[in-house]
Coordinates of N, CA and C in Angstrom, one line a residue:
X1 N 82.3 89.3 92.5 CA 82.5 90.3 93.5 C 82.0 91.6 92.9
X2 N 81.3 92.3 93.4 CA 80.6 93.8 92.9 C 81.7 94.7 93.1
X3 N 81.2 95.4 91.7 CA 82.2 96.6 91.6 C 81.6 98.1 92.3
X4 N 82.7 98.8 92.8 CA 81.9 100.3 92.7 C 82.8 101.6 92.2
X5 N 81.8 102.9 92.4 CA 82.3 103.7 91.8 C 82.8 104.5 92.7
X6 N 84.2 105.2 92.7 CA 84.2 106.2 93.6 C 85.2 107.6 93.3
X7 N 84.3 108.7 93.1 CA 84.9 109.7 92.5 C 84.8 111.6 94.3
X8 N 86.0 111.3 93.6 CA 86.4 112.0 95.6 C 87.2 113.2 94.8
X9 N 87.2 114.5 95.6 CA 88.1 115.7 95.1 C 89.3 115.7 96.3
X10 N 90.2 115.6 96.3 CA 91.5 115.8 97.5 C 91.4 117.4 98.1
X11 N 91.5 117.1 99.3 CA 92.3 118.5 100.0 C 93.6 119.1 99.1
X12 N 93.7 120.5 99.1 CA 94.8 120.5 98.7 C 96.2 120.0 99.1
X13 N 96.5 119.6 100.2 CA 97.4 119.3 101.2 C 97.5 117.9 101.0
X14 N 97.2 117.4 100.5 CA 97.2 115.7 100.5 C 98.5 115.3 99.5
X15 N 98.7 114.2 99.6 CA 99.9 113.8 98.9 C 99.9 112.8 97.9
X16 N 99.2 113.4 96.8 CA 99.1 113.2 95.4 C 99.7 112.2 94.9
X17 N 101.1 112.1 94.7 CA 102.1 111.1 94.7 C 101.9 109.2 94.9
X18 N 101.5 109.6 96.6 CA 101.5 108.8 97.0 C 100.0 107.8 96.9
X19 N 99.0 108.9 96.3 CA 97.9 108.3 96.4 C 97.7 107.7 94.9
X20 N 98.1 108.5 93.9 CA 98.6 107.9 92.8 C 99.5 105.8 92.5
X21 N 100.2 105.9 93.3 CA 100.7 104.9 93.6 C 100.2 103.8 94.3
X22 N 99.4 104.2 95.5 CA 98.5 103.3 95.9 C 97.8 102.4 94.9
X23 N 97.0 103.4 94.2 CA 96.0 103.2 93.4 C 96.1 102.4 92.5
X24 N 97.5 102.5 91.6 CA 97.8 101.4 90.8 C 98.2 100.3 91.4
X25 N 98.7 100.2 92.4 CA 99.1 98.7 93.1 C 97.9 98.2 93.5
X26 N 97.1 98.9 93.6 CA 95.5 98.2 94.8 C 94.5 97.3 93.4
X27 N 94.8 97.8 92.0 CA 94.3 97.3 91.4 C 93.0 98.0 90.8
X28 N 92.6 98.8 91.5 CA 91.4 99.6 90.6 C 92.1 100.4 89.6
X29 N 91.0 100.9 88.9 CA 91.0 101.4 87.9 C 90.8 102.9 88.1
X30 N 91.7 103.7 86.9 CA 91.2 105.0 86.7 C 90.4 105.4 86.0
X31 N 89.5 105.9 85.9 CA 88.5 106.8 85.0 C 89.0 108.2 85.0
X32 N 88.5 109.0 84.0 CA 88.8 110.0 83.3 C 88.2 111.1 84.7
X33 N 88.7 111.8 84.9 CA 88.0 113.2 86.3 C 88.2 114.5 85.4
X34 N 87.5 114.8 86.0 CA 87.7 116.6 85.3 C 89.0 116.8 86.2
X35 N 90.0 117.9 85.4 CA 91.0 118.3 85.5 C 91.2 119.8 86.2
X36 N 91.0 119.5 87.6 CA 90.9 120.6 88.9 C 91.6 120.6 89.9
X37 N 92.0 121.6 90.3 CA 92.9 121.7 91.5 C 92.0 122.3 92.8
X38 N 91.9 121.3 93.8 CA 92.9 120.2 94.0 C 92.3 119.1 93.1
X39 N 93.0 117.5 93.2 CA 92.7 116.5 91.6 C 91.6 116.1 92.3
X40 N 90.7 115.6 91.3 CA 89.9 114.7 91.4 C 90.3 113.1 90.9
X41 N 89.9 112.2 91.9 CA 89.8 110.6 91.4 C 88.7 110.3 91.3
X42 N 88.8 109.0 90.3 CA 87.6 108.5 90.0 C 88.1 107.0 89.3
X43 N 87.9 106.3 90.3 CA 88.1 104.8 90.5 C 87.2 103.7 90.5
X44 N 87.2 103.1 89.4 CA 86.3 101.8 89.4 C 87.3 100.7 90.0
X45 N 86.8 99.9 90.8 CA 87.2 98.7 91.4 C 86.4 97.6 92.0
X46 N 86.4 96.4 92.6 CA 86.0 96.0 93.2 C 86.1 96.3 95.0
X47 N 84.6 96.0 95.2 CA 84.3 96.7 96.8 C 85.3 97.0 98.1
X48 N 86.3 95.9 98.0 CA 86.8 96.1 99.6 C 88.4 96.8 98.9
X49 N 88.5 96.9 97.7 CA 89.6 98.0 97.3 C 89.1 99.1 97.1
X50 N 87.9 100.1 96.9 CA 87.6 101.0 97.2 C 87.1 101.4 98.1
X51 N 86.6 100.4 99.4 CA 86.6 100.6 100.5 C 87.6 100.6 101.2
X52 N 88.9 100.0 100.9 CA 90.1 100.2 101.6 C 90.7 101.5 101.8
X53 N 90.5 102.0 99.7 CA 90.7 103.5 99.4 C 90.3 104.3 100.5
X54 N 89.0 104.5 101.1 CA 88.2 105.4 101.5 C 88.6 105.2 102.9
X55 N 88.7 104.2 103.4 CA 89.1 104.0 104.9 C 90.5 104.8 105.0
X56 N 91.6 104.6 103.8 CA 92.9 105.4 104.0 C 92.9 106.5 103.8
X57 N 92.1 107.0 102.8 CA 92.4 108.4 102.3 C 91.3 109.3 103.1
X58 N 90.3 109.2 103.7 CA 89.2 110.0 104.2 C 89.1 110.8 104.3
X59 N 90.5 111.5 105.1 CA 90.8 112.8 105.9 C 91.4 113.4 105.1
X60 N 91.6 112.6 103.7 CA 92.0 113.5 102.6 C 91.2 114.0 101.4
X61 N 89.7 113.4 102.0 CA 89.2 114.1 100.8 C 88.2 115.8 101.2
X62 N 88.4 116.3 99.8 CA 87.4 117.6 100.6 C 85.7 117.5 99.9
X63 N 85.6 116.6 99.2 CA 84.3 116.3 98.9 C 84.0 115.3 97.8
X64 N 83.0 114.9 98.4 CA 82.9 113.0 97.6 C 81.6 113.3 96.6
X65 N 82.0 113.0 95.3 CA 81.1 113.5 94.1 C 80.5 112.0 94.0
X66 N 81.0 111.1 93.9 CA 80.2 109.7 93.2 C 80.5 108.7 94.5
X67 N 80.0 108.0 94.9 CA 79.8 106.8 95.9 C 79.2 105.6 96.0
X68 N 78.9 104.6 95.0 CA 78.1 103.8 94.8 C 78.6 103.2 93.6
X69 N 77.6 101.3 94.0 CA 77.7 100.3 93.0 C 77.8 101.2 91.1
X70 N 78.5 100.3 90.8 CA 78.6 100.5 88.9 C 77.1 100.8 88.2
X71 N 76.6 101.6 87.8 CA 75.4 101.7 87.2 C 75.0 100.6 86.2
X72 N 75.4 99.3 85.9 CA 75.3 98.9 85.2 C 75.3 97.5 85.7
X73 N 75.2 97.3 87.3 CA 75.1 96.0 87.7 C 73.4 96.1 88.5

């Protein structure tokens, strides 16, 4: 299954908490983000868990820094 990358900055309004928690149950992975308000994620996973991400959170993000396959596949 191909992996991808996906590194998104949140609105400030979004609910942090919650998206934190997702993220560990969904099974992707965290990578390191620069440390900004509002947070930045940056999640390696396979495809239809980071496309699941993106379908839930959308309206939560305020700009999408990285979007694409693992540089390394």
């Amino acid at each position: 299954m191909s992996q991808k990358r996906l590194m998104v900055q949140m609105k400030p309004q979004a609910n942090i908490d919650e998206i934190y928690q997702n993220i560990e149950a969904s099974g992707a992975h965290m990578l390191p983000a620069p440390r900004i308000f509002p947070p930045v994620f940056h999640l390696v996973g396979p495809e239809p868990i980071i496309n699941n991400f993106k379908q839930q959170y959308s309206d939560d993000f305020e700009r999408v820094m990285v979007d694409g396959p693992l540089d390394n596949e």
